[in-house]
Coordinates of N, CA and C in Angstrom, one line a residue:
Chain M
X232 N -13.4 -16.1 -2.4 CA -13.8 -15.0 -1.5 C -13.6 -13.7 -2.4
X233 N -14.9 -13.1 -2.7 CA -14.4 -11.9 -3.2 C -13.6 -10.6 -2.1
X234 N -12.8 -9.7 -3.1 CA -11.8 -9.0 -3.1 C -12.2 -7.5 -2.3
X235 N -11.4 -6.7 -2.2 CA -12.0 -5.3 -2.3 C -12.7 -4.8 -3.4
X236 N -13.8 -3.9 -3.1 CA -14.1 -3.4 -4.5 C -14.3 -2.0 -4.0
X237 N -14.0 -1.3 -5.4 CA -13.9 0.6 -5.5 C -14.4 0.5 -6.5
X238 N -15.2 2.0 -6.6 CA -15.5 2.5 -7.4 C -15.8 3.8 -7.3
X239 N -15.8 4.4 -8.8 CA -15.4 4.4 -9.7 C -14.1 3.8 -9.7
X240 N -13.6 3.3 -11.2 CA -12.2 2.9 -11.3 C -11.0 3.9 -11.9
X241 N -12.0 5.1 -12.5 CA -11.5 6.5 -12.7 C -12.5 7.9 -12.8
X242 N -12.0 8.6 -12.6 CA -12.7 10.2 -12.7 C -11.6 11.1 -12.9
X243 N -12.3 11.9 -13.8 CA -11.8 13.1 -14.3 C -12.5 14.8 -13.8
X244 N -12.0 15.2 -13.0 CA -12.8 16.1 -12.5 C -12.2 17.8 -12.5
X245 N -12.5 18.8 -13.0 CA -11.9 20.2 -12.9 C -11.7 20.8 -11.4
X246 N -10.6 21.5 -11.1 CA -10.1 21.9 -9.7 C -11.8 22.9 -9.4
X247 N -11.6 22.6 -7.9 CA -12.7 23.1 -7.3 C -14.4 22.4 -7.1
X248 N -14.2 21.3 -8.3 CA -15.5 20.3 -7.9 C -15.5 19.5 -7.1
X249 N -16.2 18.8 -6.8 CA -16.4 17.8 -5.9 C -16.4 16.4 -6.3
X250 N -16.2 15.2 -5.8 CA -15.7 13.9 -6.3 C -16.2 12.8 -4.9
X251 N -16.5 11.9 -5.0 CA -16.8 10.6 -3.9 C -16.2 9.6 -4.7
X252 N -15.7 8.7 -3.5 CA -15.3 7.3 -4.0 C -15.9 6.7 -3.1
X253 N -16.2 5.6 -3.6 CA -16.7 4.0 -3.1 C -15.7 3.1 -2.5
X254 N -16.5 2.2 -1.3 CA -15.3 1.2 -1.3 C -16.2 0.4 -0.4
X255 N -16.2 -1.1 -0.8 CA -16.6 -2.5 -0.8 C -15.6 -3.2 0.4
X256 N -15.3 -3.4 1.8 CA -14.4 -4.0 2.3 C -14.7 -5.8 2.4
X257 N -14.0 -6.6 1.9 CA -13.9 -7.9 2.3 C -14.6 -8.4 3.6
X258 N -16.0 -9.2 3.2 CA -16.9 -9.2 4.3 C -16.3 -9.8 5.3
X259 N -16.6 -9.3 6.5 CA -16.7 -9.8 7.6 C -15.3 -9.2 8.5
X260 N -14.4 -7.9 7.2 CA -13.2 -7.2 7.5 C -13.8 -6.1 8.3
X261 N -13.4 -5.8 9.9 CA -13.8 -4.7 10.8 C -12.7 -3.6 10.1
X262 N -11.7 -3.7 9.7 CA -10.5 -2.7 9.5 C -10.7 -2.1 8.3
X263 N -11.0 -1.1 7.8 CA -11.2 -0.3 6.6 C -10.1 0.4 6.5
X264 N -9.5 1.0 5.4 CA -8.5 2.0 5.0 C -8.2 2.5 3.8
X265 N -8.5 4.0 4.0 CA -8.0 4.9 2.3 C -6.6 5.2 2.5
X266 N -6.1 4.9 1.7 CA -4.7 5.6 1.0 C -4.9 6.2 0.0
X267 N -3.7 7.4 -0.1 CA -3.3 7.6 -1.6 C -2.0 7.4 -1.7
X268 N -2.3 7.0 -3.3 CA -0.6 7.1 -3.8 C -1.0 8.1 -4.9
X269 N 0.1 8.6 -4.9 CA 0.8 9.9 -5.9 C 1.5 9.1 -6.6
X270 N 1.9 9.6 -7.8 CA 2.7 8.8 -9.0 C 4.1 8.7 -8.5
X271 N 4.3 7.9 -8.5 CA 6.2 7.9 -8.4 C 6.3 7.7 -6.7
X272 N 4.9 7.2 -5.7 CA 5.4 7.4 -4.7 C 4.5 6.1 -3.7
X273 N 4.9 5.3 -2.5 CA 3.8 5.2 -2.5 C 3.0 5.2 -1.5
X274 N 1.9 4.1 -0.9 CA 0.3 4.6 -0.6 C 0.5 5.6 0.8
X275 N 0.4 6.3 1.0 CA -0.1 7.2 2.3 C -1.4 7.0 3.2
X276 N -1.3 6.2 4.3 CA -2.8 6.5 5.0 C -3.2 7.5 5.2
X277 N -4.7 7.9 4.7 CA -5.5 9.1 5.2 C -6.2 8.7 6.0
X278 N -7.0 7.9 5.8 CA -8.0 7.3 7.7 C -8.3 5.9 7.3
X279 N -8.4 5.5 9.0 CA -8.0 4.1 9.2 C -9.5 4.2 10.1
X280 N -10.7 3.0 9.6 CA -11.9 3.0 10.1 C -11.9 1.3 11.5
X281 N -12.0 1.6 12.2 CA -12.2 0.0 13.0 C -14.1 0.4 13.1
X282 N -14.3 -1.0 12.2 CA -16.5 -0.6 12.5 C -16.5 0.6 11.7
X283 N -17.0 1.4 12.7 CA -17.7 2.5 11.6 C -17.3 3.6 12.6
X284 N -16.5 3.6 13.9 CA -15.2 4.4 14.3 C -14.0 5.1 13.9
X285 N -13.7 5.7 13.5 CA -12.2 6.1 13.2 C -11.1 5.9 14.3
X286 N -9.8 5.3 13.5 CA -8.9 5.0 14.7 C -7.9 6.3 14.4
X287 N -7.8 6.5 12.9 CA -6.5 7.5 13.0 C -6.7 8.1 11.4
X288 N -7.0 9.2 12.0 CA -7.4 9.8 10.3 C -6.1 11.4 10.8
X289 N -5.3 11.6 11.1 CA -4.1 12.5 11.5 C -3.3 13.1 10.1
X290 N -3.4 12.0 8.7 CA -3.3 12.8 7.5 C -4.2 12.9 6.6
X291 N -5.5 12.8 7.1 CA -6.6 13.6 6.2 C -6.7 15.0 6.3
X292 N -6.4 15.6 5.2 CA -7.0 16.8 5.0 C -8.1 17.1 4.8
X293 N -8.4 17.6 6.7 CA -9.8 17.4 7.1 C -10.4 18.9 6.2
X294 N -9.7 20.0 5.9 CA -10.1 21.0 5.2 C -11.5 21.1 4.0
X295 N -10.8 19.5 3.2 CA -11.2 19.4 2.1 C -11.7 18.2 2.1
X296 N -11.2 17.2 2.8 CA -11.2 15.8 2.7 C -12.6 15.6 3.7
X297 N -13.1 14.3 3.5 CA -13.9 13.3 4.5 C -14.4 12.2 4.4
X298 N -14.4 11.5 5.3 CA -14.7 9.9 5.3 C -15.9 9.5 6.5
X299 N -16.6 8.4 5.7 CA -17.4 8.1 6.9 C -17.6 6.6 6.8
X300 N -18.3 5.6 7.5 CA -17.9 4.2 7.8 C -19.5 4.1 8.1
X301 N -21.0 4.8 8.0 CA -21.7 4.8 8.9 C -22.5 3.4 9.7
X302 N -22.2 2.4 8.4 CA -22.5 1.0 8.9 C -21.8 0.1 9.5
X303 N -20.7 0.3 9.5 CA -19.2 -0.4 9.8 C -19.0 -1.1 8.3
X304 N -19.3 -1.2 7.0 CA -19.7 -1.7 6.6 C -18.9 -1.0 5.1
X305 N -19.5 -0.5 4.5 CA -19.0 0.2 2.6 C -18.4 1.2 3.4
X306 N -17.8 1.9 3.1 CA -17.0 3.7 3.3 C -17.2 4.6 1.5
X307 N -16.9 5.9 2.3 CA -17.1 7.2 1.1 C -16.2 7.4 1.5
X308 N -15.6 8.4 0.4 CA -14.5 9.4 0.7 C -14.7 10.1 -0.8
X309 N -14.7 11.8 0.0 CA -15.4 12.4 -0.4 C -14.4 14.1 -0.3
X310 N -14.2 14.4 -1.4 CA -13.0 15.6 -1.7 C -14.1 17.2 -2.4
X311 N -13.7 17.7 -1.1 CA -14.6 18.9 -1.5 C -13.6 20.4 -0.8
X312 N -13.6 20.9 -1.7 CA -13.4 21.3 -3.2 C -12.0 20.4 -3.7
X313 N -11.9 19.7 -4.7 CA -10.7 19.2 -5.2 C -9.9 20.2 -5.6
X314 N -8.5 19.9 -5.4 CA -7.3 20.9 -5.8 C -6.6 20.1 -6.6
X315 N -5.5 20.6 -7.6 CA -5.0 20.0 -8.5 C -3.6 18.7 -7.8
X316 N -3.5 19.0 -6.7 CA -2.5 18.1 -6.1 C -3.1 17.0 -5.5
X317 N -4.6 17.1 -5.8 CA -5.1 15.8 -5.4 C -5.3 14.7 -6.2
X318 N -4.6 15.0 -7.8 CA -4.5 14.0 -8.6 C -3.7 12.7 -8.1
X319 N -4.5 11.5 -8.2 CA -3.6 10.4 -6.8 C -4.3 9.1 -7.7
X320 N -4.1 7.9 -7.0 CA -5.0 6.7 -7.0 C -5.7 6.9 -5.4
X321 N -6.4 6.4 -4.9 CA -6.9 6.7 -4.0 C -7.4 5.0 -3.8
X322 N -6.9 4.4 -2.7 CA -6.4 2.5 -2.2 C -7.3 2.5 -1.3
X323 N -8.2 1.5 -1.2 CA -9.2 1.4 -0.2 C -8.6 0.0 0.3
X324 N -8.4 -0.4 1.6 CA -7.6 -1.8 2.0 C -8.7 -2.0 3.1
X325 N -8.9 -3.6 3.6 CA -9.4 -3.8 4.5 C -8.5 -4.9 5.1
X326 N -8.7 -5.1 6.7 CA -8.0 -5.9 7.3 C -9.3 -7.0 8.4
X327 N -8.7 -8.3 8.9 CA -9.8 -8.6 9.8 C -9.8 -7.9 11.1
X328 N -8.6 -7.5 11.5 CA -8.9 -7.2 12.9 C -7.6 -6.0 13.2
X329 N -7.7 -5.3 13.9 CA -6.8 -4.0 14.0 C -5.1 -4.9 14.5
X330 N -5.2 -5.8 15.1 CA -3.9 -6.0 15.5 C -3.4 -7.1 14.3
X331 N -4.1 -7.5 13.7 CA -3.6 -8.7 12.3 C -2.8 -7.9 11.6
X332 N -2.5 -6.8 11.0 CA -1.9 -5.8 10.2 C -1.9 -6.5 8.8
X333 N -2.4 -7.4 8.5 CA -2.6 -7.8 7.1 C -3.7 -7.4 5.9
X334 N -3.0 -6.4 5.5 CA -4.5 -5.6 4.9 C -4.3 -5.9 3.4
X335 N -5.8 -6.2 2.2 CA -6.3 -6.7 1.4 C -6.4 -4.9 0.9
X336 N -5.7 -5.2 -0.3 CA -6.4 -4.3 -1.2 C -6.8 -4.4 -2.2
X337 N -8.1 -2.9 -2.7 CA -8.8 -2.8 -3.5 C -7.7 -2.4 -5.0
X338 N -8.2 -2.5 -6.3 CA -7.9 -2.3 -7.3 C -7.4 -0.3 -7.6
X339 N -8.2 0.3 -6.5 CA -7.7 1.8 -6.7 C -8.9 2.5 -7.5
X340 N -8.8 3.6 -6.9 CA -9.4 5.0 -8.2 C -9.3 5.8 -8.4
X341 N -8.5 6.2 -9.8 CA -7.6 7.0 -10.2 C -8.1 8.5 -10.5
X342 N -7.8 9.6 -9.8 CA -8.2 10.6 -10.1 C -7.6 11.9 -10.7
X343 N -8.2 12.5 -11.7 CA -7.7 13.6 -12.0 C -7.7 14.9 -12.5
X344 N -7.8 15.7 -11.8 CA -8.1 16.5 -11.4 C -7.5 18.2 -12.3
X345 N -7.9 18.7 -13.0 CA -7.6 19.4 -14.4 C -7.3 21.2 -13.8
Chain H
X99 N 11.2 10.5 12.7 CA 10.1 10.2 12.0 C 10.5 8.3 11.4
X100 N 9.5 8.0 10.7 CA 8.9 6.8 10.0 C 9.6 7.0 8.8
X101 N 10.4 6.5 8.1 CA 10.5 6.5 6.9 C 10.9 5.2 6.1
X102 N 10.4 4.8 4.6 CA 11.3 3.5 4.5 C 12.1 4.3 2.9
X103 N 12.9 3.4 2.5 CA 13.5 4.0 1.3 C 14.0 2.7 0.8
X104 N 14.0 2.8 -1.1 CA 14.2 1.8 -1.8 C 14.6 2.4 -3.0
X105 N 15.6 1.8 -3.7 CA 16.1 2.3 -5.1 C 14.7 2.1 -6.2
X106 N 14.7 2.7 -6.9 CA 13.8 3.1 -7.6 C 13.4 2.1 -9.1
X107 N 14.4 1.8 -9.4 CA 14.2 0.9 -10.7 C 15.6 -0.5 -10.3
X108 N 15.1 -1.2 -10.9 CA 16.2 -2.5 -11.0 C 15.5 -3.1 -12.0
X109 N 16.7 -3.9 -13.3 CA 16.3 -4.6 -14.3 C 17.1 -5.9 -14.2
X110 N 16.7 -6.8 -14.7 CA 17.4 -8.1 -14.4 C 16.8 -9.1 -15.9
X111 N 17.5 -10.2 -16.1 CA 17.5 -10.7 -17.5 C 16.8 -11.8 -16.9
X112 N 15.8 -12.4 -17.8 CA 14.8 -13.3 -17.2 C 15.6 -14.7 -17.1
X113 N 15.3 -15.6 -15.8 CA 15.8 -16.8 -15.2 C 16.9 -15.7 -14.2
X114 N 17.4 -15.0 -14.4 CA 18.4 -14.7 -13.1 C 17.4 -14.1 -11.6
X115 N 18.2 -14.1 -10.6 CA 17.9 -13.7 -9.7 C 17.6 -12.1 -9.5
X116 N 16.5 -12.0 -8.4 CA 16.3 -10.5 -8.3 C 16.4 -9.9 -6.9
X117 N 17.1 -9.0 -6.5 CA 17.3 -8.5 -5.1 C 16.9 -7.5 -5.1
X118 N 15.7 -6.9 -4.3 CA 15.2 -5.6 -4.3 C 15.5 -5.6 -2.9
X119 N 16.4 -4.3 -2.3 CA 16.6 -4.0 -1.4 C 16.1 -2.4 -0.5
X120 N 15.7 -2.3 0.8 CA 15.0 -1.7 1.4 C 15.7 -0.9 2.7
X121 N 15.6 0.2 3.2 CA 16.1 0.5 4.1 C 15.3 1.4 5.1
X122 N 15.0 0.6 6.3 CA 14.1 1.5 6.9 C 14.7 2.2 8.4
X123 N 13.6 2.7 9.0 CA 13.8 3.7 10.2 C 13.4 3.5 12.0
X124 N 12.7 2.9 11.6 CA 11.5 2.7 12.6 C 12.1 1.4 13.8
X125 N 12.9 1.1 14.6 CA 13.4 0.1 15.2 C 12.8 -0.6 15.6
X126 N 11.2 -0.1 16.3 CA 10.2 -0.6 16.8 C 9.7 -1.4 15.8
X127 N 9.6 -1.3 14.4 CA 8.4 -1.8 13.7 C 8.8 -3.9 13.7
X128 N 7.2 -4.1 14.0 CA 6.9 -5.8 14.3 C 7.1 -6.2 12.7
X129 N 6.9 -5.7 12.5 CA 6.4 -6.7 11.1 C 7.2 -5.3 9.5
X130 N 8.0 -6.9 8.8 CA 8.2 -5.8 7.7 C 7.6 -6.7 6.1
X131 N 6.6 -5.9 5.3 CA 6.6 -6.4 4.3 C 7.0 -6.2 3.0
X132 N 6.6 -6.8 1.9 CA 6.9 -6.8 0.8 C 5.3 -6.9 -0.2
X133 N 5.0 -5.8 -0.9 CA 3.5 -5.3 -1.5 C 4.5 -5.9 -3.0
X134 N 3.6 -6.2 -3.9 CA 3.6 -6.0 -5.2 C 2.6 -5.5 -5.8
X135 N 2.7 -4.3 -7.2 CA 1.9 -3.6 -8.0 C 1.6 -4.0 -8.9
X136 N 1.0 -4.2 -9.9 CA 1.2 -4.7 -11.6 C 0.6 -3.2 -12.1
X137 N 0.5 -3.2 -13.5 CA -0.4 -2.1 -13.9 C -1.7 -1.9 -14.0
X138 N -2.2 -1.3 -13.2 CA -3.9 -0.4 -13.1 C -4.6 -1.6 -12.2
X139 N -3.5 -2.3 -11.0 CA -4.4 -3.2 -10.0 C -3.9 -2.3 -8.7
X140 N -4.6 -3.0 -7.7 CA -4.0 -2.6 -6.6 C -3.2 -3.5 -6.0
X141 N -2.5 -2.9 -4.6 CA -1.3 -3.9 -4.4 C -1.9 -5.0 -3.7
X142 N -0.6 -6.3 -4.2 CA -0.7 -7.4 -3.3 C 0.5 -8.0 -2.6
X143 N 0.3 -8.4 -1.8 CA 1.0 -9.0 -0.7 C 1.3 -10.3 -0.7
X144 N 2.5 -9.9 -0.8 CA 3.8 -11.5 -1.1 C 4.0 -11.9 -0.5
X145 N 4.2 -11.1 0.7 CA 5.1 -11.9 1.5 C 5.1 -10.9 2.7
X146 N 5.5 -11.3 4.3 CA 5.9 -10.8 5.4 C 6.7 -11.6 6.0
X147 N 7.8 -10.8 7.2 CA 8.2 -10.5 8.1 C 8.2 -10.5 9.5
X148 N 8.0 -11.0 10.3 CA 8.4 -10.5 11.7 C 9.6 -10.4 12.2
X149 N 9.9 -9.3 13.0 CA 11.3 -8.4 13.5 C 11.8 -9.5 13.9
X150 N 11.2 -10.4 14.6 CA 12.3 -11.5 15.4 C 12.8 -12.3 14.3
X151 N 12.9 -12.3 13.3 CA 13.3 -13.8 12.0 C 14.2 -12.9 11.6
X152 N 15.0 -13.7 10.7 CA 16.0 -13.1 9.8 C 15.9 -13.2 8.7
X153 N 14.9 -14.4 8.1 CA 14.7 -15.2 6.8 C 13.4 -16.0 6.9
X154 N 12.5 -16.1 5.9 CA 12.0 -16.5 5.5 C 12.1 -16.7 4.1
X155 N 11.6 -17.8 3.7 CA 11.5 -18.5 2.2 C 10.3 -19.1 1.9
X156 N 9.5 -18.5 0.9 CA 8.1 -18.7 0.3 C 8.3 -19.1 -1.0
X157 N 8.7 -20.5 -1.7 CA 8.6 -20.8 -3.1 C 9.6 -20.0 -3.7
X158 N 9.8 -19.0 -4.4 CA 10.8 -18.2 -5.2 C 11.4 -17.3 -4.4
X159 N 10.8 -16.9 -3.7 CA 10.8 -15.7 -2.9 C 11.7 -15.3 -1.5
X160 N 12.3 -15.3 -1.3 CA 13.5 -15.4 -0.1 C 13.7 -14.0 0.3
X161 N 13.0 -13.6 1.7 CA 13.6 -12.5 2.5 C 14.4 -12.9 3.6
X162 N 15.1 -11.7 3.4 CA 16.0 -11.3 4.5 C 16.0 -10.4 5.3
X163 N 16.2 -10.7 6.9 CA 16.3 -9.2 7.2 C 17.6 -8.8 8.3
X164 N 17.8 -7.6 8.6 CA 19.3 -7.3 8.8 C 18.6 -6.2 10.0
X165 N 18.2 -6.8 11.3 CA 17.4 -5.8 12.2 C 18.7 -4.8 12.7
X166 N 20.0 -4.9 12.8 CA 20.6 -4.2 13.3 C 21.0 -3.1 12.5
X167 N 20.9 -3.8 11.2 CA 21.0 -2.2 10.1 C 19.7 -1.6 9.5
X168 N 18.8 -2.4 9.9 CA 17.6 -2.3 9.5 C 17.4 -2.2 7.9
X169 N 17.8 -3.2 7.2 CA 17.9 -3.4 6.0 C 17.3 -4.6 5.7
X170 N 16.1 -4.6 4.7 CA 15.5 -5.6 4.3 C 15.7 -5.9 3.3
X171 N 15.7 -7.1 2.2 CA 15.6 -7.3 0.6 C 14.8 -8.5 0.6
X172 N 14.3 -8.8 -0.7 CA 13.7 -9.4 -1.5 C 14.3 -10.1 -2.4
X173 N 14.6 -11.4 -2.6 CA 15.1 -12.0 -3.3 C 14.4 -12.7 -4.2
X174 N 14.0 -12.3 -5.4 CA 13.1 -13.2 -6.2 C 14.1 -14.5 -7.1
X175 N 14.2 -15.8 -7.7 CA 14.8 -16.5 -7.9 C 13.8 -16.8 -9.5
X176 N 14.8 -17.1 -10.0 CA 14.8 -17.3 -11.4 C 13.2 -16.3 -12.0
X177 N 13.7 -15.1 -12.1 CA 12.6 -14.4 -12.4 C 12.2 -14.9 -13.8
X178 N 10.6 -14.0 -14.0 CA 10.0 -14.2 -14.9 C 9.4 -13.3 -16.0
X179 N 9.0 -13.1 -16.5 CA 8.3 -11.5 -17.1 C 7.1 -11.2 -16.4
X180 N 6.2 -12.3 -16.0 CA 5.4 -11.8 -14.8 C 5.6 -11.3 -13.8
X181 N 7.0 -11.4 -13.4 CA 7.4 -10.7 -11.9 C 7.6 -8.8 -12.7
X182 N 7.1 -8.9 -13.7 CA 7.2 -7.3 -14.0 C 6.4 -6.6 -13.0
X183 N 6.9 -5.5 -12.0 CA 6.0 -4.6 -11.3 C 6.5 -3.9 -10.9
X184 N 5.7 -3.1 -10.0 CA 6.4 -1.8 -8.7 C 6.3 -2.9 -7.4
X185 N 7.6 -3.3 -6.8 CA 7.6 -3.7 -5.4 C 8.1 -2.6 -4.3
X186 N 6.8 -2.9 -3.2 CA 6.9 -2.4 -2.1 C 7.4 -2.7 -1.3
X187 N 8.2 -2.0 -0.5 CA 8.6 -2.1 1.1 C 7.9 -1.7 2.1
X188 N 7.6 -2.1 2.7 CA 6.9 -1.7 4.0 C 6.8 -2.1 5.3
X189 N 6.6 -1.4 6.2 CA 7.0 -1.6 7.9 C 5.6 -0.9 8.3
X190 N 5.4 -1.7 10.1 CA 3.7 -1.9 10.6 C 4.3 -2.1 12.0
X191 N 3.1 -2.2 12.9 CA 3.7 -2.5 14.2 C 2.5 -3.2 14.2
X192 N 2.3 -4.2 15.6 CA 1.3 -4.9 15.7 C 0.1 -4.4 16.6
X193 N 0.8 -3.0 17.1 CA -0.1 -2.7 17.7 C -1.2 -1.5 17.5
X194 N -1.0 -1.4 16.2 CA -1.7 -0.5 15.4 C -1.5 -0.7 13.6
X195 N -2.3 -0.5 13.4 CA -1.9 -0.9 12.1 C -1.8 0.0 10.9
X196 N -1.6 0.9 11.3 CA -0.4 1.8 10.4 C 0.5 1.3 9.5
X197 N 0.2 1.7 8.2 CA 2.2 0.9 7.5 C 2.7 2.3 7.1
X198 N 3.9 1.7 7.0 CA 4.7 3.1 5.8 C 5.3 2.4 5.3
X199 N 4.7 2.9 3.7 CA 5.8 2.0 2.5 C 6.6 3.5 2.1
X200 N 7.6 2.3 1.2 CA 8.7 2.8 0.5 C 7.9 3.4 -0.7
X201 N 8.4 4.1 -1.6 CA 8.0 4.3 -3.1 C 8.0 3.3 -3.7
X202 N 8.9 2.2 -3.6 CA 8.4 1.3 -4.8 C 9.9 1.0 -5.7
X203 N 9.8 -0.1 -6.0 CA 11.3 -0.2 -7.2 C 10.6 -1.1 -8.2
X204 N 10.7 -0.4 -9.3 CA 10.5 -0.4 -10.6 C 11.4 -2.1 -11.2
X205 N 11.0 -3.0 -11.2 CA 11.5 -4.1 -11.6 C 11.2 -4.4 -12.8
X206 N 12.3 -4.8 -14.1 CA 12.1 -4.8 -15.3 C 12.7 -6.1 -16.0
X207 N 12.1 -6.7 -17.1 CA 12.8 -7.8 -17.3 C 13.5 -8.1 -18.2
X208 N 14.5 -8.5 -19.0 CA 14.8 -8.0 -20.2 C 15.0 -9.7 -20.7
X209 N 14.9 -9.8 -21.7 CA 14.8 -11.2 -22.6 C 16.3 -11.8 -22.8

């Protein structure tokens, strides 16, 4: 069974540009999920997708941040204008079903932001 | 609030035993687990928990849990150099699937 997949697996980007990340969820997983982790700390939910619904995106910084699910299917997340404290890994997890709580993660995509 | 907390590094001599220990907040939470890191992967999941158990034992692996102090650990048995990682702590409810992990404890192995 293939795994999560993200991509890019890194970017390098100057404060104020813009940046997307990819994420591949484990077919047939309804539960989507971005995290970040920050070095030294770890993953933070930013939004939690059930389908192509949002269940709880409450620490996305919606300012800058956004996410969309439109197929129920791959997800973006997408940082506009990047700021320098958004240097993170950025964890895309999927689960089968919102009440299973067993989520599958992706490899990460490391960002950094100058 | 949610919080979990874990000492930050532990080193242990390869073949002895390893206890990574966890302390959380949350009284409600169903389910508590254990994430492992390696370098430049994402995490994976060793092992869980449900609030009602006290122990479980998975091959090397032996958790415990202490619901009235709310203190979890990890007992890894005759470690290896592969068990080199960042392990996670973390707590979930079943009725949403939210986690909050701990930071992580830096486990090291020495020859």
């Amino acid at each position: 069974e293939a795994g999560v997949a993200q991509s890019p697996r890194y970017k390098i980007i100057e404060k104020r540009q813009s940046v997307a990340f990819w994420c591949n969820p484990i077919s047939g997983h309804a539960t989507l999920y971005w995290y970040q982790q920050i070095l030294g700390q770890g993953p933070k939910l930013l939004i939690q997708f059930q389908n192509n619904g949002v269940v709880d995106d409450s620490q996305l910084p919606k300012d800058r941040f956004s996410a969309e699910r439109l197929k129920g299917v791959d997800s973006t997340l997408k940082i506009q204008p990047a700021k320098l404290e958004d240097s993170a890994v950025y964890l895309c997890a999927s689960s089968q079903a919102e009440s299973t709580d067993t989520q599958y993660f992706g490899p990460g995509t490391r960002l950094t932001v100058l | 609030g949610e919080d979990v907390e874990q000492s930050l590094f532990l080193s242990v001599r390869e073949g002895d035993s390893s206890v990574i220990n966890c302390t959380y907040t949350d009284s409600s939470s169903t389910y508590l687990y254990w994430y492992k890191q390696e370098p430049g992967a994402g995490l994976q999941l060793l092992t869980y928990i449900f609030s009602n158990m006290d122990m479980k034992q998975d091959q090397r692996l032996t958790v415990l849990l202490n619901k009235k102090d709310k203190h979890l650990s990890l007992r890894i048995a005759d470690t290896q150099t592969g068990d080199s990682a960042i392990y996670f702590c973390a707590e979930g409810h079943s009725s949403a699937s939210k986690i909050i992990f701990g930071s992580g404890t830096r486990l090291s192995i020495r020859p």
